[in-house]
Amino acid sequence: MSPSEGPLKLTDSELLQRTAGGDREAFSRFAERHQAAVYRHACYLAERREDAEDLLQETFLAALRAAGQFRGDASARTWLFTIARNAWLRRARPQAAAGGEEMDLESLAASAGWGSQNPESLAMLAQDRQRLERALARLGEGEREVIILRDLEGLSGEETAAVLGISLAAMKSRLHRGRIELAARLRGGAVSGVRT
Amino acid sequence: MKERFNRMVGGLTCFEVLSVLSDYLDDELPQEIRGRVEAHLAGCDNCAQFGMEMAGMLAQLRPDVAPAPAEVAARLQRRIEAWWAS
């Protein structure tokens, strides 16, 4: 088989193995397969579209250089998201420290609508993508990341923990709090103790 | 405020249900605990409504899977080609 023959049928691991062997077409197919997901993820990480595009290119060039190191232990998407996140952390500004005390879970849930009579539907609020993006932007960085990976990108819990470099238990804890905080933000409720 | 979450229904308080709500919605609870959560939800309007609201929100979070804009994809391919040529 020639280097580029039938690359659309190949697995990600096979495409990357071929890339490491110098097959340009294989990496083009690999990029085409994943560029939409990586670009969307980059748009979540970076506020400006031009930064997201830079991050997209940086991610794939890093993947190209490291193609021979991909072992297939994680999915290619998890691998690419990890590369993108590390690239973003290297360039992102230092994180501001959280201000104030962290709101307890009960208060957060009350802000999110627990116990309210006939609250506005969270599903309807989340359908408004601009409102959703504003709410996401107001979450703490840790909560925002975990919700983007787990709930918006649909990674498994194990994949999300792997990208973030934390334990599954820590990921779950952060995800749970983040989801309730997101609901509170969607409702426009007061949420103290998180970055704004 | 916190006292409202101490209500015991089905062997769990509202706070205990709130604490495992994400795992419940992700279907990641052991069967025995799941059964107790469901017993609580069956008898607690506040938690049942909140659980449905959260499930509705999560169902809306997955974005439409749109391709990357054509010009973005084209610029990426040019960067990749340039790397090979370098």
Tab-separated table of N, CA and C in Angstrom, chain A residues 25-161:
chain	number	residue	atom	x	y	z
A	25	GLU	N	0.184	12.994	3.847
A	25	GLU	CA	-1.252	12.825	3.621
A	25	GLU	C	-1.938	12.264	4.874
A	26	ALA	N	-1.240	11.379	5.565
A	26	ALA	CA	-1.827	10.777	6.767
A	26	ALA	C	-2.118	11.852	7.805
A	27	PHE	N	-1.176	12.785	7.975
A	27	PHE	CA	-1.431	13.816	8.991
A	27	PHE	C	-2.513	14.790	8.538
A	28	SER	N	-2.579	15.051	7.249
A	28	SER	CA	-3.673	15.911	6.763
A	28	SER	C	-5.026	15.282	7.070
A	29	ARG	N	-5.118	13.958	6.875
A	29	ARG	CA	-6.383	13.277	7.188
A	29	ARG	C	-6.662	13.344	8.689
A	30	PHE	N	-5.614	13.154	9.476
A	30	PHE	CA	-5.767	13.211	10.932
A	30	PHE	C	-6.256	14.604	11.337
A	31	ALA	N	-5.669	15.633	10.759
A	31	ALA	CA	-6.071	17.013	11.104
A	31	ALA	C	-7.510	17.271	10.682
A	32	GLU	N	-7.859	16.811	9.506
A	32	GLU	CA	-9.238	17.021	9.033
A	32	GLU	C	-10.238	16.340	9.968
A	33	ARG	N	-9.848	15.210	10.482
A	33	ARG	CA	-10.736	14.434	11.351
A	33	ARG	C	-11.004	15.163	12.672
A	34	HIS	N	-10.006	15.869	13.176
A	34	HIS	CA	-10.120	16.424	14.532
A	34	HIS	C	-10.121	17.946	14.596
A	35	GLN	N	-9.943	18.622	13.489
A	35	GLN	CA	-9.759	20.078	13.570
A	35	GLN	C	-11.013	20.787	14.084
A	36	ALA	N	-12.191	20.286	13.777
A	36	ALA	CA	-13.409	20.960	14.251
A	36	ALA	C	-13.497	20.907	15.776
A	37	ALA	N	-13.230	19.738	16.346
A	37	ALA	CA	-13.315	19.600	17.804
A	37	ALA	C	-12.243	20.434	18.491
A	38	VAL	N	-11.029	20.415	17.927
A	38	VAL	CA	-9.948	21.175	18.564
A	38	VAL	C	-10.210	22.677	18.434
A	39	TYR	N	-10.712	23.088	17.287
A	39	TYR	CA	-10.998	24.524	17.113
A	39	TYR	C	-12.104	24.968	18.069
A	40	ARG	N	-13.129	24.151	18.196
A	40	ARG	CA	-14.215	24.509	19.118
A	40	ARG	C	-13.683	24.595	20.549
A	41	HIS	N	-12.837	23.638	20.890
A	41	HIS	CA	-12.263	23.654	22.236
A	41	HIS	C	-11.368	24.877	22.425
A	42	ALA	N	-10.611	25.206	21.398
A	42	ALA	CA	-9.737	26.384	21.482
A	42	ALA	C	-10.563	27.661	21.645
A	43	CYS	N	-11.721	27.685	21.015
A	43	CYS	CA	-12.599	28.859	21.143
A	43	CYS	C	-13.119	28.997	22.574
A	44	TYR	N	-13.288	27.873	23.246
A	44	TYR	CA	-13.709	27.946	24.652
A	44	TYR	C	-12.566	28.443	25.534
A	45	LEU	N	-11.350	27.994	25.203
A	45	LEU	CA	-10.204	28.381	26.022
A	45	LEU	C	-9.839	29.846	25.813
A	46	ALA	N	-9.863	30.278	24.575
A	46	ALA	CA	-9.433	31.642	24.242
A	46	ALA	C	-10.648	32.512	23.971
A	47	GLU	N	-10.603	33.712	24.455
A	47	GLU	CA	-11.755	34.595	24.245
A	47	GLU	C	-11.794	35.115	22.817
A	48	ARG	N	-10.621	35.362	22.244
A	48	ARG	CA	-10.591	35.954	20.908
A	48	ARG	C	-10.399	34.873	19.860
A	49	ARG	N	-11.117	35.010	18.747
A	49	ARG	CA	-11.056	34.010	17.686
A	49	ARG	C	-9.655	33.867	17.114
A	50	GLU	N	-8.909	34.981	17.011
A	50	GLU	CA	-7.554	34.875	16.454
A	50	GLU	C	-6.642	34.087	17.393
A	51	ASP	N	-6.869	34.236	18.708
A	51	ASP	CA	-6.088	33.434	19.663
A	51	ASP	C	-6.456	31.961	19.545
A	52	ALA	N	-7.747	31.702	19.332
A	52	ALA	CA	-8.201	30.317	19.181
A	52	ALA	C	-7.567	29.689	17.941
A	53	GLU	N	-7.469	30.452	16.869
A	53	GLU	CA	-6.867	29.901	15.652
A	53	GLU	C	-5.369	29.659	15.856
A	54	ASP	N	-4.706	30.580	16.540
A	54	ASP	CA	-3.288	30.352	16.858
A	54	ASP	C	-3.125	29.074	17.670
A	55	LEU	N	-4.025	28.893	18.620
A	55	LEU	CA	-3.949	27.714	19.486
A	55	LEU	C	-4.211	26.440	18.688
A	56	LEU	N	-5.151	26.513	17.769
A	56	LEU	CA	-5.430	25.373	16.886
A	56	LEU	C	-4.175	24.981	16.120
A	57	GLN	N	-3.516	25.969	15.526
A	57	GLN	CA	-2.326	25.674	14.728
A	57	GLN	C	-1.196	25.149	15.614
A	58	GLU	N	-1.025	25.776	16.774
A	58	GLU	CA	0.031	25.349	17.692
A	58	GLU	C	-0.199	23.901	18.131
A	59	THR	N	-1.460	23.575	18.360
A	59	THR	CA	-1.796	22.223	18.815
A	59	THR	C	-1.442	21.185	17.755
A	60	PHE	N	-1.833	21.443	16.523
A	60	PHE	CA	-1.569	20.444	15.480
A	60	PHE	C	-0.089	20.384	15.103
A	61	LEU	N	0.595	21.513	15.165
A	61	LEU	CA	2.032	21.450	14.883
A	61	LEU	C	2.754	20.669	15.982
A	62	ALA	N	2.314	20.849	17.225
A	62	ALA	CA	2.902	20.063	18.320
A	62	ALA	C	2.584	18.584	18.141
A	63	ALA	N	1.356	18.298	17.707
A	63	ALA	CA	0.976	16.905	17.461
A	63	ALA	C	1.801	16.315	16.320
A	64	LEU	N	2.056	17.117	15.329
A	64	LEU	CA	2.863	16.669	14.187
A	64	LEU	C	4.280	16.313	14.644
A	65	ARG	N	4.851	17.175	15.473
A	65	ARG	CA	6.206	16.908	15.960
A	65	ARG	C	6.249	15.671	16.858
A	66	ALA	N	5.140	15.436	17.569
A	66	ALA	CA	5.120	14.346	18.561
A	66	ALA	C	4.375	13.117	18.058
A	67	ALA	N	4.093	13.061	16.777
A	67	ALA	CA	3.247	11.979	16.254
A	67	ALA	C	3.780	10.604	16.641
A	68	GLY	N	5.090	10.456	16.616
A	68	GLY	CA	5.688	9.162	16.920
A	68	GLY	C	5.569	8.760	18.375
A	69	GLN	N	5.184	9.736	19.213
A	69	GLN	CA	5.079	9.438	20.647
A	69	GLN	C	3.676	9.018	21.058
A	70	PHE	N	2.708	9.156	20.143
A	70	PHE	CA	1.336	8.785	20.495
A	70	PHE	C	1.258	7.272	20.639
A	71	ARG	N	0.790	6.836	21.797
A	71	ARG	CA	0.755	5.402	22.082
A	71	ARG	C	-0.656	4.821	22.022
A	72	GLY	N	-1.632	5.690	21.926
A	72	GLY	CA	-2.992	5.175	21.853
A	72	GLY	C	-3.569	4.775	23.199
A	73	ASP	N	-2.869	5.124	24.291
A	73	ASP	CA	-3.423	4.823	25.616
A	73	ASP	C	-4.688	5.638	25.858
A	74	ALA	N	-4.668	6.876	25.404
A	74	ALA	CA	-5.846	7.738	25.456
A	74	ALA	C	-6.334	7.927	24.024
A	75	SER	N	-7.558	8.454	23.893
A	75	SER	CA	-8.036	8.738	22.537
A	75	SER	C	-7.236	9.901	21.959
A	76	ALA	N	-7.235	9.979	20.645
A	76	ALA	CA	-6.515	11.075	19.996
A	76	ALA	C	-7.097	12.423	20.411
A	77	ARG	N	-8.408	12.458	20.604
A	77	ARG	CA	-9.028	13.730	20.992
A	77	ARG	C	-8.558	14.148	22.390
A	78	THR	N	-8.468	13.192	23.295
A	78	THR	CA	-7.951	13.500	24.626
A	78	THR	C	-6.511	13.991	24.534
A	79	TRP	N	-5.735	13.327	23.708
A	79	TRP	CA	-4.333	13.724	23.513
A	79	TRP	C	-4.257	15.142	22.963
A	80	LEU	N	-5.059	15.444	21.954
A	80	LEU	CA	-5.038	16.784	21.350
A	80	LEU	C	-5.520	17.852	22.338
A	81	PHE	N	-6.565	17.540	23.095
A	81	PHE	CA	-7.064	18.508	24.081
A	81	PHE	C	-6.007	18.776	25.157
A	82	THR	N	-5.267	17.731	25.520
A	82	THR	CA	-4.207	17.914	26.511
A	82	THR	C	-3.110	18.818	25.950
A	83	ILE	N	-2.746	18.600	24.691
A	83	ILE	CA	-1.744	19.459	24.054
A	83	ILE	C	-2.253	20.903	24.006
A	84	ALA	N	-3.519	21.066	23.615
A	84	ALA	CA	-4.091	22.411	23.512
A	84	ALA	C	-4.115	23.094	24.883
A	85	ARG	N	-4.517	22.350	25.885
A	85	ARG	CA	-4.599	22.945	27.225
A	85	ARG	C	-3.219	23.357	27.723
A	86	ASN	N	-2.230	22.487	27.534
A	86	ASN	CA	-0.882	22.838	27.980
A	86	ASN	C	-0.344	24.051	27.233
A	87	ALA	N	-0.635	24.106	25.941
A	87	ALA	CA	-0.195	25.264	25.156
A	87	ALA	C	-0.876	26.532	25.651
A	88	TRP	N	-2.150	26.398	25.974
A	88	TRP	CA	-2.890	27.571	26.442
A	88	TRP	C	-2.388	28.023	27.809
A	89	LEU	N	-2.113	27.073	28.690
A	89	LEU	CA	-1.628	27.437	30.024
A	89	LEU	C	-0.272	28.129	29.945
A	90	ARG	N	0.539	27.742	28.975
A	90	ARG	CA	1.851	28.389	28.841
A	90	ARG	C	1.712	29.848	28.445
A	91	ARG	N	0.679	30.157	27.689
A	91	ARG	CA	0.558	31.531	27.209
A	91	ARG	C	-0.441	32.353	28.015
A	92	ALA	N	-1.332	31.687	28.752
A	92	ALA	CA	-2.381	32.428	29.454
A	92	ALA	C	-1.788	33.205	30.612
A	93	ARG	N	-2.458	34.258	30.954
A	93	ARG	CA	-2.025	35.085	32.078
A	93	ARG	C	-2.150	34.279	33.371
A	94	PRO	N	-1.361	34.624	34.371
A	94	PRO	CA	-1.512	33.925	35.664
A	94	PRO	C	-2.936	34.054	36.171
A	95	GLN	N	-3.430	32.987	36.767
A	95	GLN	CA	-4.798	33.004	37.264
A	95	GLN	C	-4.920	33.886	38.492
A	96	ALA	N	-5.957	34.701	38.506
A	96	ALA	CA	-6.207	35.515	39.686
A	96	ALA	C	-6.668	34.605	40.820
A	97	ALA	N	-6.267	34.949	41.994
A	97	ALA	CA	-6.705	34.159	43.147
A	97	ALA	C	-8.193	34.360	43.367
A	98	ALA	N	-8.840	33.298	43.827
A	98	ALA	CA	-10.267	33.417	44.127
A	98	ALA	C	-10.466	34.409	45.253
A	99	GLY	N	-11.492	35.199	45.118
A	99	GLY	CA	-11.735	36.190	46.160
A	99	GLY	C	-12.835	35.739	47.095
A	100	GLY	N	-12.646	36.008	48.356
A	100	GLY	CA	-13.698	35.714	49.313
A	100	GLY	C	-13.804	34.246	49.634
A	101	GLU	N	-14.726	33.919	50.502
A	101	GLU	CA	-14.931	32.535	50.872
A	101	GLU	C	-15.780	31.829	49.824
A	102	GLU	N	-15.523	30.541	49.696
A	102	GLU	CA	-16.285	29.756	48.735
A	102	GLU	C	-17.701	29.546	49.269
A	103	MET	N	-18.672	29.776	48.410
A	103	MET	CA	-20.066	29.612	48.838
A	103	MET	C	-20.360	28.132	49.088
A	104	ASP	N	-21.108	27.834	50.141
A	104	ASP	CA	-21.413	26.433	50.416
A	104	ASP	C	-22.410	25.909	49.382
A	105	LEU	N	-22.453	24.579	49.310
A	105	LEU	CA	-23.234	23.937	48.254
A	105	LEU	C	-24.728	24.254	48.368
A	106	GLU	N	-25.222	24.336	49.585
A	106	GLU	CA	-26.649	24.623	49.764
A	106	GLU	C	-27.000	26.018	49.241
A	107	SER	N	-26.184	26.997	49.563
A	107	SER	CA	-26.452	28.360	49.100
A	107	SER	C	-26.343	28.446	47.583
A	108	LEU	N	-25.348	27.714	47.066
A	108	LEU	CA	-25.172	27.695	45.612
A	108	LEU	C	-26.411	27.080	44.942
A	109	ALA	N	-26.895	25.985	45.519
A	109	ALA	CA	-28.070	25.327	44.952
A	109	ALA	C	-29.296	26.228	45.032
A	110	ALA	N	-29.420	26.970	46.126
A	110	ALA	CA	-30.550	27.894	46.254
A	110	ALA	C	-30.469	28.976	45.174
A	111	SER	N	-29.249	29.466	44.903
A	111	SER	CA	-29.079	30.452	43.822
A	111	SER	C	-29.401	29.840	42.471
A	112	ALA	N	-29.199	28.528	42.366
A	112	ALA	CA	-29.467	27.830	41.109
A	112	ALA	C	-30.928	27.443	40.961
A	113	GLY	N	-31.735	27.725	41.980
A	113	GLY	CA	-33.171	27.486	41.851
A	113	GLY	C	-33.747	26.421	42.746
A	114	TRP	N	-32.907	25.742	43.567
A	114	TRP	CA	-33.445	24.711	44.446
A	114	TRP	C	-34.446	25.344	45.413
A	115	GLY	N	-35.636	24.779	45.464
A	115	GLY	CA	-36.645	25.278	46.387
A	115	GLY	C	-37.446	26.461	45.869
A	116	SER	N	-37.130	26.936	44.674
A	116	SER	CA	-37.885	28.065	44.121
A	116	SER	C	-39.200	27.575	43.540
A	117	GLN	N	-40.188	28.390	43.634
A	117	GLN	CA	-41.473	28.055	43.045
A	117	GLN	C	-41.472	28.505	41.581
A	118	ASN	N	-41.712	27.577	40.679
A	118	ASN	CA	-41.806	27.874	39.252
A	118	ASN	C	-40.629	28.687	38.718
A	119	PRO	N	-39.412	28.207	38.935
A	119	PRO	CA	-38.265	28.952	38.406
A	119	PRO	C	-38.239	28.878	36.887
A	120	GLU	N	-37.565	29.849	36.296
A	120	GLU	CA	-37.425	29.823	34.836
A	120	GLU	C	-36.612	28.580	34.457
A	121	SER	N	-37.009	27.935	33.371
A	121	SER	CA	-36.386	26.679	32.981
A	121	SER	C	-34.902	26.857	32.670
A	122	LEU	N	-34.062	26.047	33.332
A	122	LEU	CA	-32.625	26.095	33.050
A	122	LEU	C	-32.327	25.666	31.619
A	123	ALA	N	-33.105	24.711	31.131
A	123	ALA	CA	-32.893	24.260	29.753
A	123	ALA	C	-33.132	25.412	28.780
A	124	MET	N	-34.176	26.175	29.023
A	124	MET	CA	-34.461	27.315	28.145
A	124	MET	C	-33.342	28.364	28.240
A	125	LEU	N	-32.886	28.603	29.448
A	125	LEU	CA	-31.808	29.586	29.622
A	125	LEU	C	-30.536	29.127	28.911
A	126	ALA	N	-30.235	27.812	29.003
A	126	ALA	CA	-29.012	27.292	28.393
A	126	ALA	C	-29.095	27.258	26.871
A	127	GLN	N	-30.314	27.280	26.343
A	127	GLN	CA	-30.460	27.305	24.878
A	127	GLN	C	-29.958	28.612	24.290
A	128	ASP	N	-29.987	29.655	25.076
A	128	ASP	CA	-29.469	30.956	24.635
A	128	ASP	C	-27.945	30.887	24.712
A	129	ARG	N	-27.285	30.635	23.578
A	129	ARG	CA	-25.847	30.351	23.601
A	129	ARG	C	-25.027	31.526	24.112
A	130	GLN	N	-25.476	32.753	23.841
A	130	GLN	CA	-24.729	33.900	24.365
A	130	GLN	C	-24.826	33.953	25.888
A	131	ARG	N	-26.010	33.681	26.385
A	131	ARG	CA	-26.183	33.652	27.838
A	131	ARG	C	-25.327	32.544	28.451
A	132	LEU	N	-25.320	31.390	27.780
A	132	LEU	CA	-24.522	30.265	28.270
A	132	LEU	C	-23.039	30.630	28.279
A	133	GLU	N	-22.554	31.263	27.221
A	133	GLU	CA	-21.136	31.615	27.157
A	133	GLU	C	-20.783	32.641	28.231
A	134	ARG	N	-21.707	33.573	28.484
A	134	ARG	CA	-21.448	34.549	29.550
A	134	ARG	C	-21.383	33.850	30.908
A	135	ALA	N	-22.306	32.914	31.111
A	135	ALA	CA	-22.320	32.189	32.383
A	135	ALA	C	-21.044	31.361	32.550
A	136	LEU	N	-20.615	30.688	31.478
A	136	LEU	CA	-19.381	29.906	31.531
A	136	LEU	C	-18.176	30.791	31.829
A	137	ALA	N	-18.151	31.961	31.198
A	137	ALA	CA	-17.014	32.862	31.367
A	137	ALA	C	-16.881	33.352	32.801
A	138	ARG	N	-17.976	33.327	33.537
A	138	ARG	CA	-17.952	33.840	34.916
A	138	ARG	C	-17.653	32.750	35.940
A	139	LEU	N	-17.501	31.522	35.479
A	139	LEU	CA	-17.116	30.456	36.409
A	139	LEU	C	-15.635	30.572	36.747
A	140	GLY	N	-15.246	29.975	37.841
A	140	GLY	CA	-13.825	29.856	38.124
A	140	GLY	C	-13.171	29.026	37.034
A	141	GLU	N	-11.872	29.231	36.808
A	141	GLU	CA	-11.194	28.564	35.697
A	141	GLU	C	-11.298	27.039	35.801
A	142	GLY	N	-11.129	26.523	37.002
A	142	GLY	CA	-11.173	25.071	37.187
A	142	GLY	C	-12.540	24.495	36.855
A	143	GLU	N	-13.588	25.162	37.301
A	143	GLU	CA	-14.948	24.689	37.039
A	143	GLU	C	-15.277	24.819	35.554
A	144	ARG	N	-14.839	25.921	34.973
A	144	ARG	CA	-15.128	26.151	33.550
A	144	ARG	C	-14.481	25.050	32.692
A	145	GLU	N	-13.224	24.764	32.980
A	145	GLU	CA	-12.514	23.746	32.202
A	145	GLU	C	-13.210	22.390	32.263
A	146	VAL	N	-13.593	21.994	33.461
A	146	VAL	CA	-14.137	20.651	33.618
A	146	VAL	C	-15.505	20.548	32.940
A	147	ILE	N	-16.295	21.602	32.980
A	147	ILE	CA	-17.606	21.569	32.321
A	147	ILE	C	-17.447	21.568	30.801
A	148	ILE	N	-16.491	22.333	30.314
A	148	ILE	CA	-16.267	22.349	28.864
A	148	ILE	C	-15.880	20.953	28.373
A	149	LEU	N	-14.944	20.328	29.073
A	149	LEU	CA	-14.465	19.025	28.620
A	149	LEU	C	-15.526	17.938	28.782
A	150	ARG	N	-16.152	17.929	29.953
A	150	ARG	CA	-17.066	16.816	30.267
A	150	ARG	C	-18.437	17.012	29.633
A	151	ASP	N	-18.998	18.213	29.767
A	151	ASP	CA	-20.390	18.414	29.362
A	151	ASP	C	-20.535	18.995	27.955
A	152	LEU	N	-19.628	19.855	27.568
A	152	LEU	CA	-19.755	20.429	26.235
A	152	LEU	C	-19.045	19.581	25.186
A	153	GLU	N	-17.853	19.084	25.508
A	153	GLU	CA	-17.125	18.264	24.539
A	153	GLU	C	-17.487	16.791	24.647
A	154	GLY	N	-18.061	16.412	25.766
A	154	GLY	CA	-18.534	15.040	25.888
A	154	GLY	C	-17.462	14.013	26.181
A	155	LEU	N	-16.319	14.444	26.724
A	155	LEU	CA	-15.314	13.456	27.120
A	155	LEU	C	-15.850	12.640	28.291
A	156	SER	N	-15.331	11.443	28.448
A	156	SER	CA	-15.716	10.635	29.609
A	156	SER	C	-15.094	11.247	30.862
A	157	GLY	N	-15.527	10.775	32.011
A	157	GLY	CA	-14.939	11.261	33.247
A	157	GLY	C	-13.445	10.981	33.310
A	158	GLU	N	-13.054	9.776	32.892
A	158	GLU	CA	-11.635	9.405	32.921
A	158	GLU	C	-10.823	10.271	31.949
A	159	GLU	N	-11.378	10.522	30.766
A	159	GLU	CA	-10.668	11.358	29.792
A	159	GLU	C	-10.525	12.789	30.302
A	160	THR	N	-11.602	13.300	30.901
A	160	THR	CA	-11.561	14.661	31.426
A	160	THR	C	-10.497	14.783	32.510
A	161	ALA	N	-10.468	13.818	33.416
A	161	ALA	CA	-9.465	13.835	34.482
A	161	ALA	C	-8.055	13.764	33.896
